[in-house]
CSV table of C-alpha atoms and ligand atoms in Angstrom, one decimal:
chain,number,residue,atom,x,y,z
M,199,UNK,CA,-3.4,18.4,-30.9
M,200,UNK,CA,-1.9,14.9,-30.1
M,201,UNK,CA,-0.8,15.3,-26.5
M,202,UNK,CA,1.2,12.1,-26.8
M,203,UNK,CA,3.9,14.3,-28.2
M,204,UNK,CA,4.4,15.7,-24.7
M,205,UNK,CA,5.4,12.3,-23.5
M,206,UNK,CA,8.4,12.5,-25.7
M,207,UNK,CA,9.8,15.4,-23.5
M,208,UNK,CA,12.3,14.3,-20.9
M,209,UNK,CA,12.1,15.7,-17.4
M,210,UNK,CA,13.7,15.0,-13.9
M,211,UNK,CA,11.7,15.1,-10.7
M,212,UNK,CA,12.6,17.5,-7.9
M,213,UNK,CA,11.3,18.5,-4.5
M,214,UNK,CA,11.2,22.2,-4.1
M,215,UNK,CA,10.9,23.5,-0.5
M,216,UNK,CA,10.7,26.8,1.4
M,217,UNK,CA,9.6,27.9,4.8
M,218,UNK,CA,7.4,30.5,6.3
M,219,UNK,CA,6.7,31.5,10.0
M,220,UNK,CA,8.7,28.5,11.3
M,221,UNK,CA,6.8,26.0,9.1
M,222,UNK,CA,8.3,23.9,6.3
M,223,UNK,CA,6.6,23.5,2.9
M,224,UNK,CA,7.5,21.5,-0.3
M,225,UNK,CA,6.2,19.8,-3.4
M,226,UNK,CA,7.3,17.8,-6.3
M,227,UNK,CA,7.8,19.3,-9.7
M,228,UNK,CA,9.1,18.2,-13.1
M,229,UNK,CA,9.4,21.7,-14.4
M,230,UNK,CA,12.8,22.7,-13.0
M,231,UNK,CA,15.5,23.6,-15.5
M,232,UNK,CA,18.8,25.4,-15.7
M,233,UNK,CA,18.5,28.6,-17.9
M,234,UNK,CA,22.0,30.0,-17.8
M,235,UNK,CA,25.3,29.2,-16.3
M,236,UNK,CA,26.9,32.6,-16.1
M,237,UNK,CA,25.4,33.6,-13.8
M,238,UNK,CA,23.8,30.3,-12.8
M,239,UNK,CA,20.0,30.6,-13.1
M,240,UNK,CA,17.2,28.1,-12.8
M,241,UNK,CA,13.6,28.3,-13.6
M,242,UNK,CA,10.8,26.3,-12.0
M,243,UNK,CA,7.0,26.4,-12.6
M,244,UNK,CA,4.6,25.6,-9.8
M,245,UNK,CA,0.8,25.7,-9.7
M,246,UNK,CA,-0.5,28.8,-8.0
M,247,UNK,CA,-3.0,26.8,-6.0
M,248,UNK,CA,-0.1,24.9,-4.4
M,249,UNK,CA,0.7,25.9,-0.8
M,250,UNK,CA,4.5,25.8,-1.6
M,251,UNK,CA,3.9,28.4,-4.3
M,252,UNK,CA,2.1,30.8,-2.0
M,253,UNK,CA,4.9,30.3,0.7
M,254,UNK,CA,7.7,30.9,-1.9
M,255,UNK,CA,6.0,34.3,-2.7
M,256,UNK,CA,6.4,35.2,1.0
M,257,UNK,CA,9.9,33.8,1.6
M,258,UNK,CA,11.6,34.6,-1.8
M,259,UNK,CA,14.0,31.6,-1.3
M,260,UNK,CA,13.7,28.0,-2.7
M,261,UNK,CA,15.7,24.9,-2.0
M,262,UNK,CA,15.5,22.3,-4.7
M,263,UNK,CA,16.6,18.7,-4.5
M,264,UNK,CA,16.9,16.2,-7.4
M,265,UNK,CA,15.2,12.8,-6.6
M,266,UNK,CA,17.1,9.7,-6.9
M,267,UNK,CA,15.9,6.7,-9.0
M,268,UNK,CA,15.3,4.8,-5.7
M,269,UNK,CA,12.8,7.3,-4.3
M,270,UNK,CA,10.0,5.4,-2.9
M,271,UNK,CA,6.3,6.1,-3.8
M,272,UNK,CA,5.6,7.0,-0.3
M,273,UNK,CA,7.9,10.0,-0.4
M,274,UNK,CA,6.7,11.0,-3.9
M,275,UNK,CA,3.1,10.6,-2.6
M,276,UNK,CA,3.8,12.8,0.4
M,277,UNK,CA,5.3,15.7,-1.5
M,278,UNK,CA,3.3,15.1,-4.8
M,279,UNK,CA,-0.2,14.4,-3.6
M,280,UNK,CA,-0.6,15.8,-0.1
M,281,UNK,CA,-1.0,19.5,0.9
M,282,UNK,CA,1.3,21.3,3.4
M,283,UNK,CA,-1.8,23.0,4.7
M,284,UNK,CA,-2.8,19.7,6.3
M,285,UNK,CA,0.5,18.0,7.3
M,286,UNK,CA,4.1,18.7,7.9
M,287,UNK,CA,5.6,16.8,5.0
M,288,UNK,CA,9.0,16.5,6.5
M,289,UNK,CA,7.7,14.5,9.5
M,290,UNK,CA,9.6,11.3,10.0
M,291,UNK,CA,12.1,12.1,7.0
M,292,UNK,CA,15.8,12.6,7.0
M,293,UNK,CA,16.3,16.3,6.4
M,294,UNK,CA,18.7,19.2,7.2
M,295,UNK,CA,18.4,23.0,6.9
M,296,UNK,CA,20.4,25.1,4.5
M,297,UNK,CA,21.9,28.5,5.1
M,298,UNK,CA,18.6,30.1,4.4
M,299,UNK,CA,16.9,27.9,7.1
M,300,UNK,CA,15.0,25.9,4.5
M,301,UNK,CA,14.6,22.1,5.1
M,302,UNK,CA,15.4,19.7,2.3
M,303,UNK,CA,15.2,15.9,2.2
M,304,UNK,CA,18.6,14.1,2.3
M,305,UNK,CA,17.4,10.6,1.6
M,306,UNK,CA,16.6,9.5,-2.0
M,307,UNK,CA,17.9,12.8,-3.3
M,308,UNK,CA,21.2,13.3,-5.2
M,309,UNK,CA,21.8,17.0,-5.4
M,310,UNK,CA,20.7,20.2,-3.8
M,311,UNK,CA,20.3,23.8,-5.1
M,312,UNK,CA,19.9,26.9,-3.1
M,313,UNK,CA,17.9,29.5,-4.9
M,314,UNK,CA,17.0,33.2,-4.5
M,315,UNK,CA,13.9,34.2,-6.6
M,316,UNK,CA,14.7,37.2,-8.9
M,317,UNK,CA,11.5,37.3,-11.0
M,318,UNK,CA,8.1,35.7,-11.2
M,319,UNK,CA,6.1,35.3,-14.3
M,320,UNK,CA,2.4,34.7,-14.2
M,321,UNK,CA,1.5,32.0,-16.8
M,322,UNK,CA,-2.2,31.3,-16.0
M,323,UNK,CA,-2.5,28.3,-13.7
M,324,UNK,CA,1.2,28.3,-12.9
M,325,UNK,CA,3.8,30.8,-11.9
M,326,UNK,CA,7.3,30.6,-13.2
M,327,UNK,CA,10.0,31.5,-10.8
M,328,UNK,CA,13.4,32.7,-12.1
M,329,UNK,CA,16.0,32.2,-9.5
M,330,UNK,CA,19.7,32.8,-8.9
M,331,UNK,CA,21.6,29.8,-7.8
M,332,UNK,CA,23.3,30.9,-4.6
M,333,UNK,CA,24.9,27.5,-4.1
M,334,UNK,CA,24.6,23.8,-5.4
M,335,UNK,CA,26.2,20.5,-4.5
M,336,UNK,CA,25.8,16.9,-5.4
M,337,UNK,CA,24.8,14.7,-2.5
M,338,UNK,CA,25.9,11.3,-3.8
M,339,UNK,CA,26.4,9.5,-7.2
M,340,UNK,CA,23.0,8.0,-7.4
M,341,UNK,CA,21.1,8.1,-10.6
M,342,UNK,CA,18.4,10.7,-11.1
M,343,UNK,CA,14.7,9.8,-11.3
M,344,UNK,CA,13.2,10.8,-14.6
M,345,UNK,CA,9.5,11.5,-15.1
M,346,UNK,CA,9.4,8.7,-17.7
M,347,UNK,CA,10.8,6.2,-15.3
M,348,UNK,CA,8.3,7.3,-12.6
M,349,UNK,CA,5.4,6.8,-15.0
M,350,UNK,CA,6.4,3.6,-16.8
M,351,UNK,CA,8.4,1.7,-14.2
M,352,UNK,CA,7.0,3.0,-10.9
M,353,UNK,CA,3.5,3.3,-12.5
M,354,UNK,CA,3.2,6.7,-10.9
M,355,UNK,CA,0.3,9.0,-11.7
M,356,UNK,CA,0.3,12.8,-12.2
M,357,UNK,CA,-1.5,15.0,-9.7
M,358,UNK,CA,-4.2,17.3,-11.2
M,359,UNK,CA,-2.2,20.4,-10.3
M,360,UNK,CA,1.0,19.4,-12.1
M,361,UNK,CA,2.0,21.2,-15.3
M,362,UNK,CA,1.9,18.0,-17.4
M,363,UNK,CA,-1.5,16.7,-16.2
M,364,UNK,CA,-4.1,15.8,-18.7
M,365,UNK,CA,-7.1,13.4,-18.6
M,366,UNK,CA,-5.2,10.6,-20.3
M,367,UNK,CA,-2.6,10.6,-17.4
M,368,UNK,CA,-5.3,10.1,-14.8
M,369,UNK,CA,-5.6,6.5,-13.4
M,370,UNK,CA,-6.8,4.2,-16.1
M,371,UNK,CA,-9.2,1.7,-14.5
M,372,UNK,CA,-9.3,-0.6,-17.5
M,373,UNK,CA,-5.6,-1.5,-17.5
M,374,UNK,CA,-5.6,-3.9,-14.5
M,375,UNK,CA,-8.5,-6.3,-14.8
M,376,UNK,CA,-6.7,-9.6,-15.0
M,377,UNK,CA,-6.6,-11.1,-11.5
M,378,UNK,CA,-9.6,-12.7,-9.9
M,379,UNK,CA,-9.2,-11.0,-6.5
M,380,UNK,CA,-11.3,-8.0,-5.8
M,381,UNK,CA,-9.3,-4.7,-6.1
M,382,UNK,CA,-9.9,-1.1,-5.5
M,383,UNK,CA,-8.0,1.8,-7.1
M,384,UNK,CA,-7.3,5.2,-5.6
M,385,UNK,CA,-8.7,7.7,-8.2
M,386,UNK,CA,-6.2,10.3,-6.9
M,387,UNK,CA,-2.8,8.6,-7.1
M,388,UNK,CA,-3.5,5.1,-8.6
M,389,UNK,CA,-2.7,3.1,-5.6
M,390,UNK,CA,-4.4,-0.3,-5.7
M,391,UNK,CA,-5.8,-2.1,-2.6
M,392,UNK,CA,-6.5,-5.7,-3.0
M,393,UNK,CA,-9.2,-7.2,-0.8
M,394,UNK,CA,-12.9,-7.0,-0.2
M,395,UNK,CA,-14.5,-5.0,1.3
M,396,UNK,CA,-12.3,-1.9,1.3
M,397,UNK,CA,-12.5,-0.8,5.0
M,398,UNK,CA,-14.6,2.4,5.4
M,399,UNK,CA,-11.9,4.1,7.3
M,400,UNK,CA,-9.1,3.1,4.9
M,401,UNK,CA,-6.6,5.9,4.1
M,402,UNK,CA,-4.5,5.7,0.9
M,403,UNK,CA,-0.9,5.2,2.0
M,404,UNK,CA,0.5,7.1,-1.0
M,405,UNK,CA,-1.7,10.2,-1.2
M,406,UNK,CA,-3.7,10.2,2.1
M,407,UNK,CA,-7.1,10.3,0.5
M,408,UNK,CA,-10.0,8.3,2.1
M,409,UNK,CA,-11.9,5.2,1.0
M,410,UNK,CA,-14.5,7.4,-0.7
M,411,UNK,CA,-11.8,8.2,-3.4
M,412,UNK,CA,-11.4,4.6,-4.3
M,413,UNK,CA,-13.4,2.6,-6.9
M,414,UNK,CA,-13.8,-1.0,-7.4
M,415,UNK,CA,-12.0,-2.3,-10.5
M,416,UNK,CA,-13.1,-6.0,-10.6
S,512,FE,FE1,-4.0,7.6,-3.3
């Protein structure tokens, strides 16, 4: 199989969130799609190991926002590479709560969908949630961020738990060996630190992983 064929598929990027016991959870997916319009139904696949998936199982409601093209890597890093087990991902962000009490980010997002899970399908590493759309509204006229734009323009990486992850989308340390300055790359998210040495207590500003997850690239 030539996995490059999968790169021809087009996706958006979404934050899906839920809440449980007064805490907020959310993650980024590229696997959200409309299934039917009458009634309006949406499907979304989420890795079972993901905390957001476990909390959706408990709550039964999901709020999804579509990311805008101006979404910064820090926002994507927070929801895409960190775990809600360790941090409150909404800390310091602009967010509101919907009618189900679920928080959703209002900055760098352009539409919101309030969803009620009707069915769950186990597909191995992931669960597919089929949901009824209770409400939906555009937040502004900003252009949507596509997965292709994220990868090619923003140089974003794919977290290992994403549906579309494969070894060839992991950080490629050979691609950036042209400058004379010493650089270190985060093996988790691809963030590059320029300078030598990399401080021992350095924390990746995108994914939050420590200096031990960096390797020198030149
Ligand atoms: Fe990182």
